[in-house]
Amino acid sequence: MSDSQLAGAVELQFNRHETFAPRFGWLHKAYIQVKEVPEIFYQEDAPVRLGVGKNMVNAMRYWSRAFKLTKEYAHSDPSARALLAAPTWRARWLLDEDGADPYLEDTGSLWLLHWWLLSSEPEAKCLAPSWYIMFNLAPRSRASTEEMESVITRFVHENFAEKDCPAAESIKRDVDCMIKMYAQGQELNPLSPGSFEDLLMSPFRELSLIEGQGKGRERTWRFTSGARSNLPAAVLVYACLDYASRLSLHAGSISLARLASESGSPGRTFRMREPELTKAIEGLVGAHPGLQIVEALGQRSLAYLEPPQKLAWDVLDEYYGRIRSRDGFPTPEDWLRKYPGLTGAAPKKRRKTAPRQAEEFELSEEKVGS
């Protein structure tokens, strides 16, 4: 996916997180409630049922959608303004009490969620455009918060109509939230509500994707790159095959260079270059009968002998103990029959506020091994 296709990869949703990064337990709580109460996020007792403050309810709603764990649909009563929500099959697979990892105890689950958050799928675009831009279109870079805001603003203005662009403050809050979500070496801000809790409660800091450097006004943020020792090979192979399935639904192959460098690819999302990505998947691929690494004309490729989406889930499910083989576990088709709201198109709303154009800023490339 080229940079010019940003509009096809994301939906323009900014600052829907209410400044709160996803916290331990939120996704599991939201799944458990949505499974039984599709209007939970609009109910007056939602803070009590979810065990969070009112603004956090809105944040939980957003993050559940952004991670593609819930999908919203219109109420059957046309006079009802509130949207209903249904849990997706992947949420059932991961977060149910008998699912793969309901409490996200395996760091691989955080990497998996990070992939789902940034991925753009045929029926589910990325709902975190600021995240998509910084990880995919401005890779391996170092910048201050102001420079990150400028880069996001530039990409949005270059790819969307002025009337659809967000206010500058919304992008600023996205950048602040992204740092709270991922960054190591954060400084406590006593004037920011929830700042101390954010430092303690964001599980995604375990991924070490962003590092703070310097202090005060000189502080910058570096998007790290290199080998990922806590990224399971199965999750990485799943991401590679999942990405390949966007290009073809049938058996075939995809070059490792594309998997490492294209916008929206695993290499961009996980910040791994081709040598590191190749080394990380070689062992699993070599032991799997449906996968091979082949070389032709000096180019190495990942070959898959079955449809890539099928193989992706086979590899992932095997890593987590064959969840789909357990008694009574629903197939995706069973799940759609139980939650028919998942089959409809998600309602869309437009934002009317347009900010002024920010000046361009080019980010410097970071070297591998940091």
CSV table of C-alpha atoms in Angstrom, one decimal:
chain,number,residue,atom,x,y,z
A,1,MET,CA,0.0,0.0,0.0
A,2,SER,CA,1.6,3.3,-1.1
A,3,ASP,CA,1.5,6.4,1.1
A,4,SER,CA,-1.0,8.0,-1.4
A,5,GLN,CA,-3.5,5.4,-0.4
A,6,LEU,CA,-3.8,6.5,3.2
A,7,ALA,CA,-7.5,7.4,2.6
A,8,GLY,CA,-8.2,3.8,1.7
A,9,ALA,CA,-6.5,2.5,4.8
A,10,VAL,CA,-8.0,4.6,7.6
A,11,GLU,CA,-11.1,6.3,8.9
A,12,LEU,CA,-10.7,9.8,10.2
A,13,GLN,CA,-11.3,9.3,13.9
A,14,PHE,CA,-9.3,11.4,16.2
A,15,ASN,CA,-9.3,11.9,20.0
A,16,ARG,CA,-12.1,9.2,20.5
A,17,HIS,CA,-10.1,7.8,23.4
A,18,GLU,CA,-10.9,10.7,25.7
A,19,THR,CA,-7.1,11.0,26.4
A,20,PHE,CA,-7.0,7.5,27.9
A,21,ALA,CA,-4.7,4.8,26.6
A,22,PRO,CA,-6.0,1.2,26.8
A,23,ARG,CA,-5.5,-0.2,30.3
A,24,PHE,CA,-5.1,-3.6,31.8
A,25,GLY,CA,-8.5,-5.4,31.9
A,26,TRP,CA,-10.4,-3.0,29.8
A,27,LEU,CA,-10.8,-5.1,26.7
A,28,HIS,CA,-11.8,-8.2,28.6
A,29,LYS,CA,-14.4,-6.2,30.6
A,30,ALA,CA,-15.8,-4.6,27.5
A,31,TYR,CA,-16.1,-8.0,25.7
A,32,ILE,CA,-17.8,-9.7,28.6
A,33,GLN,CA,-20.4,-6.9,28.8
A,34,VAL,CA,-21.0,-6.4,25.1
A,35,LYS,CA,-21.5,-10.1,24.6
A,36,GLU,CA,-24.7,-9.9,26.8
A,37,VAL,CA,-25.7,-6.2,26.5
A,38,PRO,CA,-25.2,-4.6,23.1
A,39,GLU,CA,-26.2,-1.1,24.3
A,40,ILE,CA,-23.9,-1.3,27.3
A,41,PHE,CA,-21.8,1.8,26.4
A,42,TYR,CA,-24.9,4.0,26.4
A,43,GLN,CA,-26.5,2.8,29.6
A,44,GLU,CA,-26.5,5.0,32.6
A,45,ASP,CA,-25.1,2.2,34.8
A,46,ALA,CA,-22.3,1.5,32.4
A,47,PRO,CA,-19.6,3.0,34.7
A,48,VAL,CA,-20.7,0.7,37.5
A,49,ARG,CA,-21.0,-2.4,35.3
A,50,LEU,CA,-17.6,-1.7,33.7
A,51,GLY,CA,-15.9,-0.5,36.8
A,52,VAL,CA,-14.6,2.8,35.4
A,53,GLY,CA,-15.4,6.5,35.2
A,54,LYS,CA,-17.8,7.9,32.6
A,55,ASN,CA,-15.1,9.2,30.3
A,56,MET,CA,-13.4,5.9,30.5
A,57,VAL,CA,-16.6,4.2,29.2
A,58,ASN,CA,-16.2,6.2,26.0
A,59,ALA,CA,-12.6,5.2,25.8
A,60,MET,CA,-13.3,1.5,26.3
A,61,ARG,CA,-15.9,1.8,23.5
A,62,TYR,CA,-13.4,3.3,21.2
A,63,TRP,CA,-10.5,0.9,21.9
A,64,SER,CA,-12.8,-2.1,21.6
A,65,ARG,CA,-13.7,-0.9,18.1
A,66,ALA,CA,-10.2,0.2,17.2
A,67,PHE,CA,-8.7,-3.2,18.1
A,68,LYS,CA,-11.5,-4.8,15.9
A,69,LEU,CA,-13.0,-6.6,18.9
A,70,THR,CA,-16.4,-5.0,18.6
A,71,LYS,CA,-18.5,-3.7,15.7
A,72,GLU,CA,-21.2,-1.2,16.0
A,73,TYR,CA,-24.5,-1.2,14.1
A,74,ALA,CA,-27.8,0.7,14.0
A,75,HIS,CA,-30.7,-0.1,16.2
A,76,SER,CA,-33.6,-1.8,14.6
A,77,ASP,CA,-35.8,1.0,15.9
A,78,PRO,CA,-35.1,4.0,13.6
A,79,SER,CA,-36.0,6.4,16.4
A,80,ALA,CA,-33.2,5.0,18.6
A,81,ARG,CA,-30.1,7.1,18.3
A,82,ALA,CA,-27.7,4.9,20.3
A,83,LEU,CA,-25.7,2.4,18.3
A,84,LEU,CA,-25.5,-1.2,19.4
A,85,ALA,CA,-22.3,-3.2,19.6
A,86,ALA,CA,-21.5,-6.9,18.9
A,87,PRO,CA,-18.3,-8.8,19.8
A,88,THR,CA,-16.3,-10.0,16.8
A,89,TRP,CA,-15.3,-13.6,16.5
A,90,ARG,CA,-11.7,-12.8,17.1
A,91,ALA,CA,-12.7,-11.2,20.4
A,92,ARG,CA,-14.4,-14.5,21.3
A,93,TRP,CA,-11.3,-16.4,20.3
A,94,LEU,CA,-9.0,-14.2,22.4
A,95,LEU,CA,-10.9,-12.7,25.3
A,96,ASP,CA,-13.6,-15.2,26.4
A,97,GLU,CA,-13.0,-17.0,29.7
A,98,ASP,CA,-12.1,-20.1,27.7
A,99,GLY,CA,-10.3,-18.1,25.0
A,100,ALA,CA,-6.7,-17.8,24.0
A,101,ASP,CA,-5.6,-15.1,26.5
A,102,PRO,CA,-8.5,-13.2,28.2
A,103,TYR,CA,-6.3,-11.3,30.6
A,104,LEU,CA,-3.5,-10.6,28.1
A,105,GLU,CA,-0.8,-12.4,30.1
A,106,ASP,CA,1.2,-13.4,27.1
A,107,THR,CA,3.1,-10.5,25.6
A,108,GLY,CA,2.4,-12.0,22.2
A,109,SER,CA,-1.2,-11.0,22.7
A,110,LEU,CA,-0.2,-7.4,23.0
A,111,TRP,CA,1.8,-7.6,19.7
A,112,LEU,CA,-1.3,-9.3,18.1
A,113,LEU,CA,-3.5,-6.4,19.3
A,114,HIS,CA,-1.0,-3.9,18.1
A,115,TRP,CA,-1.2,-5.6,14.7
A,116,TRP,CA,-5.0,-5.5,14.7
A,117,LEU,CA,-5.1,-1.9,15.7
A,118,LEU,CA,-2.9,-0.7,12.9
A,119,SER,CA,-4.1,-3.1,10.2
A,120,SER,CA,-6.6,-2.1,7.5
A,121,GLU,CA,-8.9,-4.9,6.5
A,122,PRO,CA,-11.5,-5.1,3.7
A,123,GLU,CA,-14.4,-4.8,6.2
A,124,ALA,CA,-12.5,-2.9,8.9
A,125,LYS,CA,-10.2,0.0,8.2
A,126,CYS,CA,-7.8,1.3,10.8
A,127,LEU,CA,-9.6,3.6,13.2
A,128,ALA,CA,-6.4,5.1,14.6
A,129,PRO,CA,-5.0,7.2,11.8
A,130,SER,CA,-2.5,9.0,13.9
A,131,TRP,CA,-1.1,5.6,15.0
A,132,TYR,CA,-1.1,4.4,11.4
A,133,ILE,CA,0.8,7.4,10.1
A,134,MET,CA,3.5,7.4,12.7
A,135,PHE,CA,4.2,3.7,12.5
A,136,ASN,CA,3.8,3.2,8.8
A,137,LEU,CA,4.5,6.5,6.9
A,138,ALA,CA,7.1,8.0,9.2
A,139,PRO,CA,9.1,4.9,10.1
A,140,ARG,CA,12.2,4.5,12.3
A,141,SER,CA,12.2,8.1,13.3
A,142,ARG,CA,12.9,10.5,16.2
A,143,ALA,CA,10.7,13.5,16.8
A,144,SER,CA,9.3,15.9,19.5
A,145,THR,CA,5.6,15.8,20.2
A,146,GLU,CA,5.2,19.0,18.1
A,147,GLU,CA,7.0,17.4,15.2
A,148,MET,CA,4.8,14.3,15.4
A,149,GLU,CA,1.7,16.5,15.3
A,150,SER,CA,3.0,18.3,12.2
A,151,VAL,CA,3.7,15.1,10.4
A,152,ILE,CA,0.2,13.7,11.1
A,153,THR,CA,-1.4,16.9,10.1
A,154,ARG,CA,0.5,17.0,6.8
A,155,PHE,CA,-0.4,13.5,5.8
A,156,VAL,CA,-4.1,14.0,6.7
A,157,HIS,CA,-4.3,17.2,4.7
A,158,GLU,CA,-2.5,15.6,1.7
A,159,ASN,CA,-4.9,12.7,1.6
A,160,PHE,CA,-8.3,14.1,2.7
A,161,ALA,CA,-10.6,17.0,1.9
A,162,GLU,CA,-10.1,20.1,4.1
A,163,LYS,CA,-13.6,19.9,5.4
A,164,ASP,CA,-13.0,16.4,6.8
A,165,CYS,CA,-9.7,17.2,8.6
A,166,PRO,CA,-9.7,17.3,12.4
A,167,ALA,CA,-8.9,20.2,14.7
A,168,ALA,CA,-5.2,20.6,15.7
A,169,GLU,CA,-6.1,19.9,19.3
A,170,SER,CA,-7.5,16.5,18.4
A,171,ILE,CA,-4.2,15.5,16.8
A,172,LYS,CA,-2.3,16.8,19.7
A,173,ARG,CA,-4.3,14.6,22.1
A,174,ASP,CA,-3.7,11.6,19.8
A,175,VAL,CA,0.0,12.1,20.0
A,176,ASP,CA,-0.1,12.4,23.8
A,177,CYS,CA,-2.2,9.3,24.0
A,178,MET,CA,0.2,7.3,21.7
A,179,ILE,CA,3.1,8.3,24.0
A,180,LYS,CA,1.2,7.3,27.1
A,181,MET,CA,0.3,4.0,25.5
A,182,TYR,CA,3.7,2.8,24.2
A,183,ALA,CA,6.6,5.0,25.5
A,184,GLN,CA,9.3,3.9,27.9
A,185,GLY,CA,10.9,6.6,30.0
A,186,GLN,CA,7.9,8.9,30.4
A,187,GLU,CA,8.0,11.9,32.7
A,188,LEU,CA,5.1,12.2,35.2
A,189,ASN,CA,3.0,15.3,34.4
A,190,PRO,CA,1.2,16.4,37.7
A,191,LEU,CA,-1.1,18.7,35.7
A,192,SER,CA,-2.4,15.8,33.5
A,193,PRO,CA,-5.4,13.9,34.9
A,194,GLY,CA,-4.7,10.2,35.1
A,195,SER,CA,-1.0,10.7,34.2
A,196,PHE,CA,0.3,8.6,37.1
A,197,GLU,CA,-2.3,5.8,36.4
A,198,ASP,CA,-1.4,5.9,32.7
A,199,LEU,CA,2.3,5.2,33.5
A,200,LEU,CA,1.3,2.2,35.5
A,201,MET,CA,-1.7,0.8,33.6
A,202,SER,CA,-0.8,0.7,29.9
A,203,PRO,CA,0.2,-2.9,29.1
A,204,PHE,CA,1.5,-1.9,25.6
A,205,ARG,CA,4.6,-0.3,27.2
A,206,GLU,CA,5.9,-3.8,27.4
A,207,LEU,CA,6.5,-3.7,23.6
A,208,SER,CA,9.2,-1.0,23.9
A,209,LEU,CA,8.1,0.6,20.6
A,210,ILE,CA,8.8,4.2,21.7
A,211,GLU,CA,11.5,5.5,23.9
A,212,GLY,CA,11.8,9.0,25.5
A,213,GLN,CA,15.1,10.8,25.2
A,214,GLY,CA,16.2,14.1,26.8
A,215,LYS,CA,14.3,16.3,29.2
A,216,GLY,CA,11.9,19.2,29.2
A,217,ARG,CA,11.7,21.2,26.0
A,218,GLU,CA,14.5,19.1,24.5
A,219,ARG,CA,12.7,15.9,24.9
A,220,THR,CA,12.2,13.7,21.9
A,221,TRP,CA,10.6,10.3,21.2
A,222,ARG,CA,12.3,7.6,19.2
A,223,PHE,CA,10.3,4.9,17.5
A,224,THR,CA,12.6,1.9,18.1
A,225,SER,CA,13.5,-0.7,15.5
A,226,GLY,CA,15.3,-4.0,15.4
A,227,ALA,CA,14.8,-7.6,16.6
A,228,ARG,CA,11.9,-8.1,18.9
A,229,SER,CA,12.8,-10.7,21.5
A,230,ASN,CA,9.3,-10.9,23.0
A,231,LEU,CA,7.5,-11.1,19.7
A,232,PRO,CA,6.5,-14.8,19.2
A,233,ALA,CA,7.3,-16.2,15.8
A,234,ALA,CA,3.7,-17.4,15.5
A,235,VAL,CA,2.3,-13.9,15.9
A,236,LEU,CA,4.7,-12.5,13.4
A,237,VAL,CA,4.0,-15.3,10.9
A,238,TYR,CA,0.2,-14.7,11.4
A,239,ALA,CA,0.7,-11.0,10.7
A,240,CYS,CA,2.7,-11.8,7.5
A,241,LEU,CA,0.0,-14.2,6.2
A,242,ASP,CA,-2.8,-11.9,7.3
A,243,TYR,CA,-1.1,-9.1,5.3
A,244,ALA,CA,-0.6,-11.4,2.3
A,245,SER,CA,-4.3,-12.2,2.4
A,246,ARG,CA,-5.1,-8.6,1.6
A,247,LEU,CA,-3.3,-9.0,-1.7
A,248,SER,CA,-4.6,-12.5,-2.7
A,249,LEU,CA,-6.9,-15.0,-1.1
A,250,HIS,CA,-5.2,-18.0,-2.7
A,251,ALA,CA,-2.0,-20.0,-2.3
A,252,GLY,CA,1.0,-18.1,-3.6
A,253,SER,CA,3.9,-16.1,-2.2
A,254,ILE,CA,5.0,-12.6,-1.1
A,255,SER,CA,8.5,-11.2,-1.1
A,256,LEU,CA,10.1,-10.7,2.3
A,257,ALA,CA,11.0,-7.2,1.1
A,258,ARG,CA,7.3,-6.3,0.8
A,259,LEU,CA,6.5,-7.8,4.2
A,260,ALA,CA,9.2,-5.7,5.7
A,261,SER,CA,8.8,-2.4,3.9
A,262,GLU,CA,5.4,-1.7,2.5
A,263,SER,CA,3.1,0.7,4.3
A,264,GLY,CA,0.7,-1.4,6.5
A,265,SER,CA,3.1,-4.4,6.5
A,266,PRO,CA,4.3,-6.3,9.5
A,267,GLY,CA,7.8,-4.8,9.1
A,268,ARG,CA,6.5,-1.3,9.4
A,269,THR,CA,4.0,-2.1,12.2
A,270,PHE,CA,6.5,-4.0,14.3
A,271,ARG,CA,9.5,-1.9,13.2
A,272,MET,CA,11.5,-4.7,11.9
A,273,ARG,CA,13.7,-4.7,8.7
A,274,GLU,CA,13.9,-7.6,6.3
A,275,PRO,CA,16.9,-9.4,7.9
A,276,GLU,CA,15.3,-9.3,11.4
A,277,LEU,CA,11.9,-10.3,10.1
A,278,THR,CA,13.4,-13.2,8.1
A,279,LYS,CA,15.5,-14.5,11.0
A,280,ALA,CA,12.4,-14.3,13.3
A,281,ILE,CA,10.2,-16.5,11.1
A,282,GLU,CA,12.7,-19.0,9.6
A,283,GLY,CA,12.4,-21.6,12.3
A,284,LEU,CA,8.6,-21.8,12.4
A,285,VAL,CA,8.3,-21.6,8.6
A,286,GLY,CA,10.9,-24.4,8.1
A,287,ALA,CA,8.9,-26.7,10.4
A,288,HIS,CA,5.5,-26.0,8.9
A,289,PRO,CA,4.4,-28.1,5.9
A,290,GLY,CA,2.3,-25.4,4.4
A,291,LEU,CA,5.0,-22.7,4.5
A,292,GLN,CA,8.4,-22.2,2.8
A,293,ILE,CA,11.0,-19.5,2.3
A,294,VAL,CA,12.0,-19.6,-1.4
A,295,GLU,CA,14.5,-17.7,-3.4
A,296,ALA,CA,14.4,-16.7,-7.1
A,297,LEU,CA,16.3,-14.0,-9.0
A,298,GLY,CA,18.0,-12.9,-5.8
A,299,GLN,CA,14.8,-12.3,-4.0
A,300,ARG,CA,13.5,-14.2,-1.0
A,301,SER,CA,9.8,-14.8,-0.5
A,302,LEU,CA,7.4,-16.4,1.9
A,303,ALA,CA,5.5,-19.1,0.0
A,304,TYR,CA,2.2,-20.5,1.3
A,305,LEU,CA,0.6,-23.7,-0.1
A,306,GLU,CA,-2.9,-22.9,1.2
A,307,PRO,CA,-5.0,-19.7,1.4
A,308,PRO,CA,-3.0,-17.3,3.6
A,309,GLN,CA,-5.8,-16.4,5.9
A,310,LYS,CA,-6.5,-20.0,6.7
A,311,LEU,CA,-2.8,-20.7,7.4
A,312,ALA,CA,-2.5,-17.5,9.5
A,313,TRP,CA,-5.2,-18.7,11.9
A,314,ASP,CA,-3.8,-22.2,11.9
A,315,VAL,CA,-0.4,-20.9,13.0
A,316,LEU,CA,-1.8,-18.5,15.6
A,317,ASP,CA,-4.3,-21.0,17.0
A,318,GLU,CA,-1.6,-23.7,17.3
A,319,TYR,CA,0.6,-21.3,19.4
A,320,TYR,CA,-2.3,-20.6,21.8
A,321,GLY,CA,-3.2,-24.3,22.3
A,322,ARG,CA,-5.7,-25.0,19.6
A,323,ILE,CA,-8.5,-22.9,21.0
A,324,ARG,CA,-10.8,-23.6,18.0
A,325,SER,CA,-10.7,-27.3,18.7
A,326,ARG,CA,-12.2,-27.1,22.1
A,327,ASP,CA,-15.7,-28.5,22.7
A,328,GLY,CA,-18.4,-26.0,21.9
A,329,PHE,CA,-16.1,-23.4,20.4
A,330,PRO,CA,-18.1,-21.5,17.7
A,331,THR,CA,-17.0,-21.2,14.1
A,332,PRO,CA,-17.0,-17.8,12.5
A,333,GLU,CA,-20.3,-18.7,10.8
A,334,ASP,CA,-21.8,-19.8,14.1
A,335,TRP,CA,-20.8,-16.4,15.6
A,336,LEU,CA,-22.4,-14.4,12.8
A,337,ARG,CA,-25.6,-16.3,13.3
A,338,LYS,CA,-25.5,-15.4,17.0
A,339,TYR,CA,-24.6,-11.8,16.3
A,340,PRO,CA,-26.1,-10.8,12.9
A,341,GLY,CA,-25.3,-7.2,13.5
A,342,LEU,CA,-21.7,-8.0,12.6
A,343,THR,CA,-22.7,-8.5,8.9
A,344,GLY,CA,-23.9,-4.9,8.4
A,345,ALA,CA,-21.8,-1.9,7.4
A,346,ALA,CA,-20.7,0.2,10.4
A,347,PRO,CA,-22.4,3.6,10.6
A,348,LYS,CA,-20.2,6.5,9.6
A,349,LYS,CA,-20.2,10.1,11.0
A,350,ARG,CA,-18.4,13.1,9.6
A,351,ARG,CA,-16.5,15.7,11.5
A,352,LYS,CA,-17.0,19.3,10.3
A,353,THR,CA,-14.1,21.1,11.9
A,354,ALA,CA,-11.1,21.8,9.7
A,355,PRO,CA,-7.8,23.0,11.1
A,356,ARG,CA,-5.2,25.3,9.5
A,357,GLN,CA,-2.5,23.6,7.5
A,358,ALA,CA,0.6,22.7,9.5
A,359,GLU,CA,4.0,23.2,7.9
A,360,GLU,CA,5.8,20.2,6.7
A,361,PHE,CA,8.4,18.4,8.7
A,362,GLU,CA,10.6,15.5,7.6
A,363,LEU,CA,11.6,12.9,10.2
A,364,SER,CA,15.2,11.6,10.3
A,365,GLU,CA,15.7,7.9,9.7
A,366,GLU,CA,16.8,5.7,12.7
A,367,LYS,CA,19.4,3.0,12.5
A,368,VAL,CA,18.8,-0.6,13.3
A,369,GLY,CA,20.2,-2.1,16.5
A,370,SER,CA,18.9,0.5,18.9
